mmCIF file of C-alpha atoms and ligand atoms in Angstrom:
data_model
loop_
_atom_site.group_PDB
_atom_site.id
_atom_site.type_symbol
_atom_site.label_atom_id
_atom_site.label_comp_id
_atom_site.label_asym_id
_atom_site.label_seq_id
_atom_site.Cartn_x
_atom_site.Cartn_y
_atom_site.Cartn_z
ATOM 1 C CA MET A 12 42.521 133.724 162.752
ATOM 2 C CA THR A 13 45.177 132.821 160.169
ATOM 3 C CA ASN A 14 47.594 135.300 158.695
ATOM 4 C CA SER A 15 50.916 135.409 156.863
ATOM 5 C CA LEU A 16 52.797 134.533 160.071
ATOM 6 C CA ASP A 17 51.437 130.997 159.989
ATOM 7 C CA ASN A 18 53.275 129.969 156.835
ATOM 8 C CA LEU A 19 56.797 131.302 156.912
ATOM 9 C CA ARG A 20 58.383 128.026 155.796
ATOM 10 C CA VAL A 21 58.400 126.867 152.168
ATOM 11 C CA GLU A 22 59.278 123.719 150.232
ATOM 12 C CA ASN A 23 62.461 123.545 148.190
ATOM 13 C CA ASP A 24 61.301 124.786 144.774
ATOM 14 C CA GLY A 25 64.607 123.954 143.072
ATOM 15 C CA LEU A 26 65.573 127.592 142.535
ATOM 16 C CA VAL A 27 68.631 129.301 143.947
ATOM 17 C CA CYS A 28 68.343 130.966 147.343
ATOM 18 C CA GLY A 29 70.637 132.680 149.817
ATOM 19 C CA GLU A 30 71.693 131.270 153.189
ATOM 20 C CA VAL A 31 70.778 132.826 156.524
ATOM 21 C CA GLY A 32 71.338 132.116 160.212
ATOM 22 C CA ARG A 33 68.688 130.681 162.560
ATOM 23 C CA TRP A 34 67.822 134.154 163.823
ATOM 24 C CA ALA A 35 66.426 135.044 160.383
ATOM 25 C CA GLU A 36 63.236 133.149 161.129
ATOM 26 C CA THR A 37 62.405 135.637 163.903
ATOM 27 C CA LYS A 38 63.486 138.545 161.742
ATOM 28 C CA HIS A 39 61.260 137.455 158.855
ATOM 29 C CA ARG A 40 58.290 136.979 161.190
ATOM 30 C CA LEU A 41 58.720 140.537 162.441
ATOM 31 C CA ILE A 42 59.031 141.893 158.884
ATOM 32 C CA SER A 43 55.885 140.010 157.913
ATOM 33 C CA LEU A 44 53.990 141.362 160.909
ATOM 34 C CA TYR A 45 55.030 144.933 160.127
ATOM 35 C CA ASP A 46 54.136 144.487 156.408
ATOM 36 C CA GLU A 47 50.734 143.156 157.347
ATOM 37 C CA LEU A 48 49.962 145.941 159.837
ATOM 38 C CA PHE A 49 51.056 148.526 157.281
ATOM 39 C CA ALA A 50 49.303 147.068 154.218
ATOM 40 C CA THR A 51 46.018 146.393 156.014
ATOM 41 C CA GLY A 52 46.003 149.542 158.133
ATOM 42 C CA MET A 53 46.698 151.891 155.203
ATOM 43 C CA LYS A 54 44.427 150.154 152.670
ATOM 44 C CA ASN A 55 41.504 152.552 152.921
ATOM 45 C CA LYS A 56 43.553 155.621 153.758
ATOM 46 C CA TRP A 57 45.672 155.946 150.593
ATOM 47 C CA GLU A 58 44.783 155.309 146.940
ATOM 48 C CA GLN A 59 47.980 153.307 146.325
ATOM 49 C CA ARG A 60 50.305 151.482 148.684
ATOM 50 C CA VAL A 61 53.738 150.630 147.283
ATOM 51 C CA TYR A 62 56.230 148.121 148.687
ATOM 52 C CA ILE A 63 59.908 148.814 147.916
ATOM 53 C CA ASP A 64 62.618 146.266 148.771
ATOM 54 C CA LEU A 65 66.048 147.833 148.168
ATOM 55 C CA TYR A 66 67.970 144.592 148.951
ATOM 56 C CA GLY A 67 65.455 142.064 147.688
ATOM 57 C CA GLY A 68 67.356 138.769 147.648
ATOM 58 C CA SER A 69 65.924 135.748 145.805
ATOM 59 C CA GLY A 70 62.574 135.396 147.590
ATOM 60 C CA HIS A 71 63.529 132.324 149.631
ATOM 61 C CA SER A 72 66.350 131.716 152.125
ATOM 62 C CA GLN A 73 67.787 128.493 153.477
ATOM 63 C CA ILE A 74 68.708 128.298 157.157
ATOM 64 C CA ARG A 75 72.395 127.443 157.310
ATOM 65 C CA GLY A 76 73.165 123.825 158.151
ATOM 66 C CA THR A 77 69.545 122.724 157.685
ATOM 67 C CA GLU A 78 67.135 121.896 154.885
ATOM 68 C CA ILE A 79 64.699 124.529 156.189
ATOM 69 C CA ARG A 80 63.694 127.189 153.689
ATOM 70 C CA ILE A 81 61.767 130.315 154.618
ATOM 71 C CA LYS A 82 60.103 133.087 152.659
ATOM 72 C CA GLY A 83 62.278 136.133 152.034
ATOM 73 C CA SER A 84 60.979 139.665 152.390
ATOM 74 C CA PRO A 85 59.645 140.105 148.803
ATOM 75 C CA VAL A 86 57.653 136.860 148.969
ATOM 76 C CA LEU A 87 56.326 137.787 152.422
ATOM 77 C CA ALA A 88 55.094 141.085 150.986
ATOM 78 C CA LEU A 89 53.532 139.382 147.945
ATOM 79 C CA THR A 90 51.567 136.886 150.052
ATOM 80 C CA LEU A 91 49.883 139.282 152.477
ATOM 81 C CA PRO A 92 46.132 139.029 153.089
ATOM 82 C CA CYS A 93 45.789 142.638 151.765
ATOM 83 C CA PRO A 94 48.574 142.830 149.173
ATOM 84 C CA PHE A 95 50.209 146.100 148.139
ATOM 85 C CA ASP A 96 49.083 147.773 144.905
ATOM 86 C CA LYS A 97 52.607 147.930 143.491
ATOM 87 C CA TYR A 98 55.963 146.261 144.234
ATOM 88 C CA ILE A 99 59.517 147.388 143.436
ATOM 89 C CA PHE A 100 62.310 144.878 144.035
ATOM 90 C CA CYS A 101 65.968 145.828 143.610
ATOM 91 C CA GLU A 102 68.658 143.139 143.757
ATOM 92 C CA GLU A 103 72.271 143.442 142.681
ATOM 93 C CA SER A 104 72.962 139.744 142.033
ATOM 94 C CA GLU A 105 71.687 138.487 138.685
ATOM 95 C CA PRO A 106 71.116 134.830 139.760
ATOM 96 C CA LEU A 107 69.219 135.915 142.893
ATOM 97 C CA ARG A 108 67.153 138.447 140.958
ATOM 98 C CA SER A 109 66.243 135.880 138.256
ATOM 99 C CA ALA A 110 65.093 133.419 140.928
ATOM 100 C CA LEU A 111 63.067 136.173 142.596
ATOM 101 C CA LYS A 112 61.369 136.981 139.284
ATOM 102 C CA ILE A 113 60.367 133.360 138.697
ATOM 103 C CA ARG A 114 59.048 133.070 142.258
ATOM 104 C CA GLY A 115 57.161 136.345 141.930
ATOM 105 C CA GLU A 116 55.476 135.172 138.713
ATOM 106 C CA ARG A 117 54.582 131.831 140.289
ATOM 107 C CA ILE A 118 53.072 133.078 143.518
ATOM 108 C CA ALA A 119 51.574 136.401 142.435
ATOM 109 C CA PRO A 120 51.100 136.309 138.653
ATOM 110 C CA HIS A 121 48.821 139.349 138.669
ATOM 111 C CA ALA A 122 50.890 141.535 140.978
ATOM 112 C CA ASP A 123 52.320 144.753 139.530
ATOM 113 C CA ILE A 124 56.066 144.207 140.086
ATOM 114 C CA THR A 125 59.051 146.169 138.785
ATOM 115 C CA TYR A 126 62.414 144.386 139.110
ATOM 116 C CA ILE A 127 65.401 146.719 139.213
ATOM 117 C CA PRO A 128 68.782 145.153 138.417
ATOM 118 C CA GLY A 129 71.940 146.518 140.027
ATOM 119 C CA SER A 130 72.829 148.418 143.159
ATOM 120 C CA CYS A 131 69.990 150.364 144.807
ATOM 121 C CA ASP A 132 72.395 153.270 145.283
ATOM 122 C CA ASP A 133 73.249 153.449 141.577
ATOM 123 C CA LYS A 134 69.660 152.763 140.486
ATOM 124 C CA ILE A 135 67.849 155.130 142.820
ATOM 125 C CA GLU A 136 66.505 157.302 139.954
ATOM 126 C CA GLU A 137 65.070 154.184 138.271
ATOM 127 C CA ILE A 138 63.498 153.147 141.579
ATOM 128 C CA LEU A 139 61.961 156.605 141.992
ATOM 129 C CA ARG A 140 60.552 156.471 138.451
ATOM 130 C CA ALA A 141 58.888 153.117 139.191
ATOM 131 C CA ILE A 142 56.841 154.651 142.055
ATOM 132 C CA PRO A 143 53.408 155.668 140.693
ATOM 133 C CA ARG A 144 52.984 159.417 140.271
ATOM 134 C CA ALA A 145 51.040 160.921 143.150
ATOM 135 C CA SER A 146 48.336 163.580 142.862
ATOM 136 C CA ALA A 147 45.536 164.985 144.999
ATOM 137 C CA SER A 148 43.233 162.212 143.782
ATOM 138 C CA ASN A 149 45.915 159.489 143.764
ATOM 139 C CA ARG A 150 47.777 159.636 147.038
ATOM 140 C CA VAL A 151 50.693 157.208 147.177
ATOM 141 C CA LEU A 152 52.250 155.790 150.352
ATOM 142 C CA SER A 153 55.285 153.498 150.207
ATOM 143 C CA LEU A 154 56.869 151.096 152.654
ATOM 144 C CA CYS A 155 60.575 150.686 151.959
ATOM 145 C CA LEU A 156 62.506 147.780 153.458
ATOM 146 C CA VAL A 157 66.249 148.369 153.823
ATOM 147 C CA ASP A 158 67.931 145.068 154.683
ATOM 148 C CA PRO A 159 71.621 145.024 153.700
ATOM 149 C CA PHE A 160 74.174 142.461 154.912
ATOM 150 C CA ASP A 161 76.369 145.109 156.488
ATOM 151 C CA PHE A 162 76.825 148.892 156.738
ATOM 152 C CA GLY A 163 76.471 149.051 152.946
ATOM 153 C CA ILE A 164 73.487 151.404 152.856
ATOM 154 C CA LYS A 165 74.122 154.963 151.695
ATOM 155 C CA PHE A 166 72.084 157.635 153.477
ATOM 156 C CA GLU A 167 71.870 159.612 150.241
ATOM 157 C CA THR A 168 69.733 156.807 148.779
ATOM 158 C CA ILE A 169 67.288 157.058 151.702
ATOM 159 C CA ARG A 170 67.269 160.851 151.422
ATOM 160 C CA LYS A 171 66.368 160.720 147.727
ATOM 161 C CA LEU A 172 63.567 158.216 148.356
ATOM 162 C CA SER A 173 62.170 160.515 151.046
ATOM 163 C CA SER A 174 61.025 162.987 148.388
ATOM 164 C CA GLY A 175 57.650 161.182 148.528
ATOM 165 C CA PHE A 176 55.622 159.701 151.382
ATOM 166 C CA VAL A 177 57.721 156.729 152.445
ATOM 167 C CA ASP A 178 57.808 154.734 155.668
ATOM 168 C CA PHE A 179 61.220 153.058 156.127
ATOM 169 C CA LEU A 180 61.884 149.772 157.862
ATOM 170 C CA VAL A 181 65.678 149.669 158.214
ATOM 171 C CA LEU A 182 67.367 146.528 159.526
ATOM 172 C CA LEU A 183 71.040 146.944 160.280
ATOM 173 C CA ALA A 184 72.421 143.595 161.418
ATOM 174 C CA VAL A 185 75.826 145.183 161.514
ATOM 175 C CA GLY A 186 77.394 143.675 164.622
ATOM 176 C CA MET A 187 79.814 141.466 162.705
ATOM 177 C CA ASP A 188 80.810 144.198 160.270
ATOM 178 C CA ALA A 189 81.236 146.773 163.064
ATOM 179 C CA ASN A 190 83.206 144.445 165.364
ATOM 180 C CA ARG A 191 85.524 143.172 162.641
ATOM 181 C CA ASN A 192 86.222 146.593 161.188
ATOM 182 C CA TYR A 193 86.041 148.807 164.298
ATOM 183 C CA ASP A 194 89.553 150.246 164.035
ATOM 184 C CA HIS A 195 89.217 150.640 160.325
ATOM 185 C CA TYR A 196 85.952 152.607 160.607
ATOM 186 C CA VAL A 197 86.507 154.586 163.820
ATOM 187 C CA ASP A 198 90.218 155.360 163.693
ATOM 188 C CA GLY A 199 90.735 155.094 159.959
ATOM 189 C CA ASP A 200 89.227 157.164 157.208
ATOM 190 C CA HIS A 201 87.138 154.438 155.572
ATOM 191 C CA PRO A 202 84.075 156.223 154.076
ATOM 192 C CA LYS A 203 81.563 153.394 154.600
ATOM 193 C CA ILE A 204 79.944 154.714 157.806
ATOM 194 C CA ASP A 205 80.193 158.322 156.574
ATOM 195 C CA GLN A 206 78.115 157.263 153.577
ATOM 196 C CA ALA A 207 75.679 155.193 155.653
ATOM 197 C CA LEU A 208 75.004 158.071 158.076
ATOM 198 C CA GLY A 209 75.344 160.883 155.562
ATOM 199 C CA ASN A 210 77.876 162.825 157.645
ATOM 200 C CA LYS A 211 81.538 162.762 158.656
ATOM 201 C CA ASP A 212 81.403 164.076 162.206
ATOM 202 C CA TRP A 213 80.057 160.865 163.749
ATOM 203 C CA ARG A 214 83.579 159.696 164.807
ATOM 204 C CA GLU A 215 83.978 162.477 167.356
ATOM 205 C CA ARG A 216 80.492 161.937 168.750
ATOM 206 C CA TRP A 217 81.039 158.161 168.885
ATOM 207 C CA LYS A 218 84.330 158.558 170.775
ATOM 208 C CA ASN A 219 82.686 160.905 173.299
ATOM 209 C CA PHE A 220 79.756 158.543 173.736
ATOM 210 C CA SER A 221 81.772 155.321 174.018
ATOM 211 C CA GLY A 222 84.631 156.792 176.042
ATOM 212 C CA GLY A 223 87.057 155.053 173.674
ATOM 213 C CA ARG A 224 85.639 151.582 174.463
ATOM 214 C CA LYS A 225 84.847 149.244 171.595
HETATM 215 C C1 LIG B 29 70.413 140.514 153.762
HETATM 216 S S1 LIG B 29 70.083 140.101 152.101
HETATM 217 C C2 LIG B 29 68.428 140.629 151.921
HETATM 218 C C3 LIG B 29 67.486 139.537 152.040
HETATM 219 C C4 LIG B 29 66.050 139.857 151.813
HETATM 220 N N1 LIG B 29 65.600 141.065 152.508
HETATM 221 C C5 LIG B 29 65.269 138.640 152.299
HETATM 222 O O1 LIG B 29 64.506 138.749 153.230
HETATM 223 O O2 LIG B 29 65.463 137.585 151.730
HETATM 224 C C6 LIG B 29 70.886 141.352 151.183
HETATM 225 C C7 LIG B 29 70.693 141.223 149.668
HETATM 226 O O3 LIG B 29 71.052 142.433 149.058
HETATM 227 C C8 LIG B 29 71.806 142.194 147.885
HETATM 228 N N2 LIG B 29 72.608 143.416 147.728
HETATM 229 C C9 LIG B 29 73.802 143.728 148.314
HETATM 230 N N3 LIG B 29 74.157 144.992 148.011
HETATM 231 C C10 LIG B 29 73.150 145.500 147.245
HETATM 232 C C11 LIG B 29 72.905 146.775 146.661
HETATM 233 N N4 LIG B 29 73.782 147.783 146.807
HETATM 234 N N5 LIG B 29 71.771 146.959 145.962
HETATM 235 C C12 LIG B 29 70.873 145.957 145.808
HETATM 236 N N6 LIG B 29 71.044 144.710 146.339
HETATM 237 C C13 LIG B 29 72.162 144.505 147.048
HETATM 238 C C14 LIG B 29 72.549 140.920 148.150
HETATM 239 O O4 LIG B 29 72.847 140.253 146.933
HETATM 240 C C15 LIG B 29 71.547 140.147 149.015
HETATM 241 O O5 LIG B 29 70.721 139.334 148.212
#
């Protein structure tokens, strides 16, 4: 049996792409597997399945220090055996978003894709408007990938998206951010984690849990 896991790597198509570490290959395989299970498993259960990528990237990523390029999460979702009915890609960087749009048009010219420029936190109302309206005869289920570089996600954005039926796949590769900024976040009053978790009382609970250890 062949599926989307067999073809993670791509040729250099001349367009801009971000850089990732070696570990990203495993991460992207897991994302692809989850996308495929979701899109295929829900196909006959809901009238419309929507894929939302809040931190879309450019569609391809290059593994640092190599010439290897792999599919990014939006391209993985567009090339599934049972594609989604609708795609919403948000990306803050204009060059990355432009490259993603060209790639999307090349690989899935008939896919229904809405590209949202800017920060997903600032553009959440636009993202919500792009989700097809649900009704009793048009039930809509979304899969939302949340894949920021750091603790940048704001819980309020997730909360607003949860007004409909949404399954979230949240990847927080935050070790570097957390280790570098531990004192700043835990002992300081930096609001980043407050915003990510949607509350301010996490510091006390974290200190009790960790016993003051980093
Ligand atoms: C870890 S990468 C995501 C990669 C993508 N999931 C993939 O598989 O290729 C994070 C991306 O989010 C973008 N970004 C950062 N902050 C953002 C925000 N607030 N809203 C939308 N995009 C953002 C960055 O420009 C970067 O391309």
